[in-house]
């Protein structure tokens, strides 16, 4: 996690306002500000598992909760909300309505975010419940403040949506990648599965679960594991499997942290953003750690924007790689684990 994001630096310009407050951090919290802020008490709710782990290493673990929804017993301990606006407006509405429905009336509400993320939308979004006033503008960020006057009604079912793909129902929630339909990268990745595959397959960064659902339908009998750090993605993946009467093990996992055993294939459409900022760390960890989680002869198959520097890393880790498909924008890479760890260099990919 970065030392402090621009949005956090704006919050610190007002740190005296929080000295005697019981503060809840929520939204796109990407740094260690909650562990550093001086307040009567500080709690954090996050939908991102890797952010949860980082914060639990710097503050009391029980003060940080990870999950799809904030819980009443946790939120009602607080009289102040500091909400970090994500890049996705529907996700912001989902999270804000959830938290504000649980906060006590009269609670102070601070909303902060980068201007390019659309944080200005907070004012009309919350006008009925918590009229906001812009109180600061710095580091290309805006900070808004208000008092909760009318708690919104939060209905999880109203936020579910979905689409149809090849006879499958793909379920999704706000903030989940490729929420409105199959993205072109995943479509290219699926096009490379012309020959039957079998065995244990891990879909890392599973999102809506669409990759696993399509493969499970095409090739019955697969042993599927779906992993992600994003709580809405895990909920969506499970709902996708359930809606199509498919089975798979859906696990919270920071790349490989929660994956059991070894696999015949690891596939992924890895992210290269963390919030508004480019971050290749997850994809690099995916490639560097793949051989430790593949059986001999197992393969890593990923799709990525063609400009990203993955070929050299694949060669360094596996000894070689193959481009299975490409367009002007995307490439699908395959690398095969041909030699046991610690027994020599990897052989050429197929």
Short mmCIF file of C-alpha atoms in Angstrom, two decimals, residues 45-350:
data_model
loop_
_atom_site.label_atom_id
_atom_site.label_comp_id
_atom_site.label_asym_id
_atom_site.label_seq_id
_atom_site.Cartn_x
_atom_site.Cartn_y
_atom_site.Cartn_z
CA UNK A 45 -14.69 -1.73 6.75
CA UNK A 46 -13.26 -2.72 3.39
CA UNK A 47 -14.40 -4.87 0.48
CA UNK A 48 -10.78 -5.51 -0.55
CA UNK A 49 -9.01 -8.39 1.18
CA UNK A 50 -5.45 -7.22 0.45
CA UNK A 51 -6.23 -3.83 1.98
CA UNK A 52 -7.69 -5.59 5.03
CA UNK A 53 -4.54 -7.65 5.51
CA UNK A 54 -2.29 -4.61 5.21
CA UNK A 55 -4.30 -2.65 7.78
CA UNK A 56 -4.60 -5.56 10.21
CA UNK A 57 -0.82 -5.62 10.29
CA UNK A 58 -0.72 -2.01 11.51
CA UNK A 59 -3.69 -1.70 13.89
CA UNK A 60 -5.78 -4.00 16.12
CA UNK A 61 -7.03 -6.77 13.83
CA UNK A 62 -10.53 -6.67 15.34
CA UNK A 63 -10.84 -3.04 14.24
CA UNK A 64 -10.65 -4.00 10.56
CA UNK A 65 -13.41 -6.00 8.90
CA UNK A 66 -13.56 -7.35 5.38
CA UNK A 67 -16.74 -8.29 3.56
CA UNK A 68 -19.46 -7.45 1.10
CA UNK A 69 -21.61 -5.61 3.65
CA UNK A 70 -20.83 -3.57 6.73
CA UNK A 71 -22.53 -4.92 9.85
CA UNK A 72 -24.72 -2.96 12.27
CA UNK A 73 -22.82 -3.93 15.43
CA UNK A 74 -19.62 -2.60 13.89
CA UNK A 75 -20.91 0.62 12.30
CA UNK A 76 -23.03 1.77 15.25
CA UNK A 77 -19.92 2.15 17.40
CA UNK A 78 -19.00 5.20 15.31
CA UNK A 79 -20.14 8.81 15.13
CA UNK A 80 -18.06 9.79 12.10
CA UNK A 81 -17.68 8.28 8.63
CA UNK A 82 -14.71 8.96 6.35
CA UNK A 83 -15.64 7.51 2.98
CA UNK A 84 -13.08 7.20 0.18
CA UNK A 85 -14.85 7.50 -3.17
CA UNK A 86 -14.03 4.68 -5.65
CA UNK A 87 -13.78 5.10 -9.41
CA UNK A 88 -17.16 3.39 -9.85
CA UNK A 89 -20.26 5.46 -9.03
CA UNK A 90 -22.67 2.50 -8.61
CA UNK A 91 -20.19 0.92 -6.19
CA UNK A 92 -20.08 4.16 -4.20
CA UNK A 93 -23.88 4.20 -3.95
CA UNK A 94 -23.93 0.56 -2.88
CA UNK A 95 -21.37 1.09 -0.12
CA UNK A 96 -22.65 4.47 1.08
CA UNK A 97 -26.27 3.36 1.31
CA UNK A 98 -25.19 0.25 3.22
CA UNK A 99 -23.11 2.20 5.76
CA UNK A 100 -25.45 5.20 6.10
CA UNK A 101 -28.40 2.89 6.75
CA UNK A 102 -26.55 1.71 9.89
CA UNK A 103 -24.93 4.89 11.24
CA UNK A 104 -26.71 6.83 14.01
CA UNK A 105 -28.56 9.96 12.89
CA UNK A 106 -26.48 13.05 13.38
CA UNK A 107 -23.24 11.29 12.50
CA UNK A 108 -20.63 13.36 10.67
CA UNK A 109 -20.03 12.21 7.11
CA UNK A 110 -16.87 13.05 5.17
CA UNK A 111 -16.56 11.99 1.52
CA UNK A 112 -13.19 12.39 -0.20
CA UNK A 113 -11.89 11.39 -3.60
CA UNK A 114 -9.96 12.39 -6.67
CA UNK A 115 -11.81 14.78 -8.95
CA UNK A 116 -11.31 12.48 -11.94
CA UNK A 117 -13.08 9.67 -10.04
CA UNK A 118 -16.35 11.59 -10.11
CA UNK A 119 -16.48 12.40 -6.40
CA UNK A 120 -18.65 15.42 -7.26
CA UNK A 121 -21.49 12.93 -7.69
CA UNK A 122 -21.59 12.52 -3.92
CA UNK A 123 -23.55 15.76 -3.48
CA UNK A 124 -26.61 14.84 -5.58
CA UNK A 125 -26.41 11.19 -4.54
CA UNK A 126 -26.70 11.98 -0.82
CA UNK A 127 -28.78 15.17 -0.97
CA UNK A 128 -31.87 13.45 0.43
CA UNK A 129 -30.06 11.81 3.31
CA UNK A 130 -26.95 13.79 4.13
CA UNK A 131 -26.65 17.19 2.41
CA UNK A 132 -22.97 17.73 1.66
CA UNK A 133 -20.87 20.87 1.42
CA UNK A 134 -17.46 20.96 -0.22
CA UNK A 135 -15.00 22.00 2.50
CA UNK A 136 -11.64 21.50 0.80
CA UNK A 137 -10.00 21.09 -2.57
CA UNK A 138 -6.35 20.09 -2.86
CA UNK A 139 -4.12 17.54 -4.58
CA UNK A 140 -6.75 17.29 -7.32
CA UNK A 141 -9.18 15.93 -4.74
CA UNK A 142 -12.40 17.15 -3.21
CA UNK A 143 -13.51 16.77 0.41
CA UNK A 144 -17.20 17.02 1.32
CA UNK A 145 -18.86 17.14 4.73
CA UNK A 146 -22.39 16.75 6.02
CA UNK A 147 -24.49 15.34 8.84
CA UNK A 148 -26.69 12.28 8.47
CA UNK A 149 -30.29 13.53 8.67
CA UNK A 150 -32.24 10.68 7.11
CA UNK A 151 -30.96 7.12 6.86
CA UNK A 152 -31.39 5.58 3.40
CA UNK A 153 -33.11 2.24 2.96
CA UNK A 154 -30.60 -0.37 1.84
CA UNK A 155 -31.84 -3.37 -0.12
CA UNK A 156 -29.10 -5.70 -1.34
CA UNK A 157 -31.40 -7.42 -3.84
CA UNK A 158 -31.97 -4.15 -5.71
CA UNK A 159 -28.26 -3.92 -6.56
CA UNK A 160 -27.98 -7.30 -8.26
CA UNK A 161 -27.89 -7.36 -12.04
CA UNK A 162 -26.80 -9.79 -14.74
CA UNK A 163 -26.60 -10.71 -18.38
CA UNK A 164 -26.93 -13.76 -20.59
CA UNK A 165 -23.98 -15.40 -22.34
CA UNK A 166 -24.22 -18.60 -24.38
CA UNK A 167 -27.23 -19.75 -22.39
CA UNK A 168 -25.58 -18.90 -19.06
CA UNK A 169 -26.80 -16.37 -16.51
CA UNK A 170 -23.91 -14.20 -15.32
CA UNK A 171 -24.67 -12.45 -12.02
CA UNK A 172 -22.96 -9.30 -10.85
CA UNK A 173 -22.85 -6.42 -8.38
CA UNK A 174 -21.65 -2.81 -8.55
CA UNK A 175 -17.89 -2.50 -8.76
CA UNK A 176 -17.31 -5.96 -10.22
CA UNK A 177 -15.18 -5.97 -13.37
CA UNK A 178 -17.07 -6.42 -16.64
CA UNK A 179 -20.40 -5.85 -14.91
CA UNK A 180 -22.43 -5.13 -18.05
CA UNK A 181 -21.21 -7.88 -20.34
CA UNK A 182 -18.25 -10.03 -21.33
CA UNK A 183 -15.19 -7.83 -21.80
CA UNK A 184 -13.10 -8.19 -24.95
CA UNK A 185 -10.05 -9.50 -23.09
CA UNK A 186 -11.96 -12.35 -21.48
CA UNK A 187 -13.63 -13.08 -24.80
CA UNK A 188 -10.21 -13.47 -26.44
CA UNK A 189 -9.02 -15.70 -23.59
CA UNK A 190 -12.05 -17.97 -23.93
CA UNK A 191 -11.46 -18.22 -27.70
CA UNK A 192 -8.21 -20.10 -27.01
CA UNK A 193 -10.05 -23.03 -25.43
CA UNK A 194 -10.68 -24.97 -28.62
CA UNK A 195 -9.34 -28.28 -27.30
CA UNK A 196 -10.85 -30.00 -24.24
CA UNK A 197 -9.26 -29.32 -20.87
CA UNK A 198 -9.57 -31.35 -17.69
CA UNK A 199 -8.39 -31.51 -14.10
CA UNK A 200 -8.06 -28.80 -11.49
CA UNK A 201 -8.35 -25.22 -12.73
CA UNK A 202 -7.90 -22.03 -10.71
CA UNK A 203 -9.48 -18.79 -11.95
CA UNK A 204 -7.61 -16.00 -10.16
CA UNK A 205 -9.29 -12.61 -10.11
CA UNK A 206 -12.54 -14.38 -10.96
CA UNK A 207 -14.78 -11.28 -11.10
CA UNK A 208 -18.28 -12.37 -12.09
CA UNK A 209 -17.16 -15.99 -12.44
CA UNK A 210 -17.81 -15.90 -16.17
CA UNK A 211 -14.59 -17.66 -17.21
CA UNK A 212 -15.15 -20.56 -14.85
CA UNK A 213 -18.84 -20.83 -15.74
CA UNK A 214 -18.16 -21.00 -19.48
CA UNK A 215 -15.39 -23.59 -19.07
CA UNK A 216 -17.47 -25.71 -16.69
CA UNK A 217 -20.26 -25.79 -19.26
CA UNK A 218 -17.99 -26.60 -22.19
CA UNK A 219 -15.94 -29.22 -20.33
CA UNK A 220 -17.99 -30.97 -17.63
CA UNK A 221 -16.10 -32.52 -14.75
CA UNK A 222 -13.59 -29.73 -14.14
CA UNK A 223 -12.45 -29.18 -10.56
CA UNK A 224 -12.85 -25.39 -10.31
CA UNK A 225 -11.43 -22.96 -7.76
CA UNK A 226 -12.34 -19.29 -8.07
CA UNK A 227 -10.34 -16.71 -6.12
CA UNK A 228 -10.52 -12.93 -5.72
CA UNK A 229 -9.72 -10.19 -3.19
CA UNK A 230 -12.91 -8.24 -3.93
CA UNK A 231 -15.91 -9.24 -1.80
CA UNK A 232 -18.54 -8.25 -4.42
CA UNK A 233 -16.68 -10.34 -7.01
CA UNK A 234 -16.74 -13.40 -4.75
CA UNK A 235 -20.45 -12.94 -4.12
CA UNK A 236 -21.07 -12.53 -7.85
CA UNK A 237 -19.02 -15.61 -8.74
CA UNK A 238 -20.91 -17.76 -6.25
CA UNK A 239 -24.23 -16.42 -7.56
CA UNK A 240 -23.17 -17.15 -11.15
CA UNK A 241 -22.30 -20.74 -10.29
CA UNK A 242 -25.53 -21.20 -8.34
CA UNK A 243 -27.68 -19.67 -11.08
CA UNK A 244 -26.32 -22.14 -13.61
CA UNK A 245 -26.28 -25.19 -11.29
CA UNK A 246 -22.48 -25.38 -11.48
CA UNK A 247 -20.07 -26.32 -8.73
CA UNK A 248 -16.81 -24.68 -7.76
CA UNK A 249 -14.82 -23.63 -4.71
CA UNK A 250 -15.08 -19.83 -4.33
CA UNK A 251 -12.38 -18.52 -1.96
CA UNK A 252 -11.09 -15.19 -0.79
CA UNK A 253 -7.48 -15.07 -1.91
CA UNK A 254 -4.82 -12.40 -2.40
CA UNK A 255 -3.48 -13.98 -5.60
CA UNK A 256 -2.41 -17.37 -4.17
CA UNK A 257 -2.82 -16.79 -0.43
CA UNK A 258 -6.08 -18.75 -0.11
CA UNK A 259 -5.67 -21.36 -2.86
CA UNK A 260 -5.34 -24.99 -1.78
CA UNK A 261 -2.97 -27.46 -3.46
CA UNK A 262 -1.67 -27.45 -7.02
CA UNK A 263 -3.51 -27.06 -10.30
CA UNK A 264 -3.40 -28.30 -13.87
CA UNK A 265 -4.17 -24.79 -15.09
CA UNK A 266 -4.18 -21.29 -13.68
CA UNK A 267 -6.08 -18.76 -15.77
CA UNK A 268 -6.65 -15.09 -15.23
CA UNK A 269 -7.58 -11.77 -16.72
CA UNK A 270 -5.46 -9.95 -14.12
CA UNK A 271 -6.16 -6.34 -13.13
CA UNK A 272 -3.59 -3.65 -13.67
CA UNK A 273 -5.31 -0.93 -11.65
CA UNK A 274 -5.81 -0.48 -7.91
CA UNK A 275 -8.53 2.12 -7.65
CA UNK A 276 -7.61 5.00 -9.96
CA UNK A 277 -3.92 4.10 -10.20
CA UNK A 278 -1.92 1.66 -12.33
CA UNK A 279 -0.61 -1.24 -10.27
CA UNK A 280 0.98 -4.31 -11.85
CA UNK A 281 1.91 -5.96 -8.56
CA UNK A 282 -0.93 -8.49 -8.49
CA UNK A 283 -0.25 -9.66 -12.05
CA UNK A 284 3.48 -9.88 -11.38
CA UNK A 285 2.84 -11.92 -8.23
CA UNK A 286 0.53 -14.14 -10.27
CA UNK A 287 3.31 -14.93 -12.75
CA UNK A 288 6.16 -15.20 -10.22
CA UNK A 289 4.23 -17.59 -7.97
CA UNK A 290 2.60 -19.73 -10.63
CA UNK A 291 5.07 -22.62 -10.70
CA UNK A 292 4.66 -23.19 -6.97
CA UNK A 293 0.95 -23.77 -7.57
CA UNK A 294 1.09 -25.78 -10.82
CA UNK A 295 1.57 -29.48 -11.27
CA UNK A 296 4.32 -30.58 -13.65
CA UNK A 297 2.92 -29.98 -17.13
CA UNK A 298 0.43 -27.49 -15.76
CA UNK A 299 -0.04 -24.19 -17.52
CA UNK A 300 -0.58 -20.55 -16.77
CA UNK A 301 -2.87 -18.87 -19.28
CA UNK A 302 -3.56 -15.13 -18.99
CA UNK A 303 -4.89 -12.30 -21.12
CA UNK A 304 -3.44 -8.82 -20.83
CA UNK A 305 -3.18 -5.51 -22.63
CA UNK A 306 -0.51 -5.95 -25.28
CA UNK A 307 1.61 -3.04 -23.99
CA UNK A 308 2.10 -4.51 -20.50
CA UNK A 309 5.60 -5.93 -19.82
CA UNK A 310 4.67 -9.54 -19.12
CA UNK A 311 6.60 -11.45 -21.84
CA UNK A 312 10.00 -10.82 -20.25
CA UNK A 313 8.69 -11.83 -16.83
CA UNK A 314 7.14 -15.02 -18.22
CA UNK A 315 10.46 -15.91 -19.85
CA UNK A 316 12.35 -15.20 -16.63
CA UNK A 317 10.04 -17.41 -14.56
CA UNK A 318 9.14 -20.22 -16.99
CA UNK A 319 11.99 -20.06 -19.51
CA UNK A 320 9.65 -19.31 -22.40
CA UNK A 321 6.07 -18.49 -23.32
CA UNK A 322 3.66 -18.70 -26.22
CA UNK A 323 1.19 -16.14 -27.55
CA UNK A 324 -2.01 -18.11 -28.19
CA UNK A 325 -4.08 -15.25 -29.58
CA UNK A 326 -3.81 -11.52 -30.06
CA UNK A 327 -5.61 -8.45 -31.29
CA UNK A 328 -4.41 -4.89 -31.60
CA UNK A 329 -5.15 -4.43 -27.91
CA UNK A 330 -4.82 -7.78 -26.13
CA UNK A 331 -2.62 -10.87 -26.07
CA UNK A 332 -3.24 -14.27 -24.52
CA UNK A 333 -0.08 -15.76 -23.04
CA UNK A 334 0.58 -19.37 -22.13
CA UNK A 335 3.49 -20.72 -20.09
CA UNK A 336 3.96 -24.36 -19.06
CA UNK A 337 5.60 -25.65 -15.90
CA UNK A 338 7.90 -28.35 -17.27
CA UNK A 339 10.48 -28.82 -14.51
CA UNK A 340 10.12 -29.35 -10.75
CA UNK A 341 11.02 -26.38 -8.57
CA UNK A 342 14.68 -26.25 -7.67
CA UNK A 343 15.73 -28.83 -10.31
CA UNK A 344 16.80 -26.61 -13.16
CA UNK A 345 15.55 -24.10 -15.66
CA UNK A 346 12.10 -24.25 -17.14
CA UNK A 347 11.76 -25.67 -20.59
CA UNK A 348 10.06 -24.09 -23.55
CA UNK A 349 6.35 -23.48 -23.56
CA UNK A 350 4.07 -25.22 -25.98
#
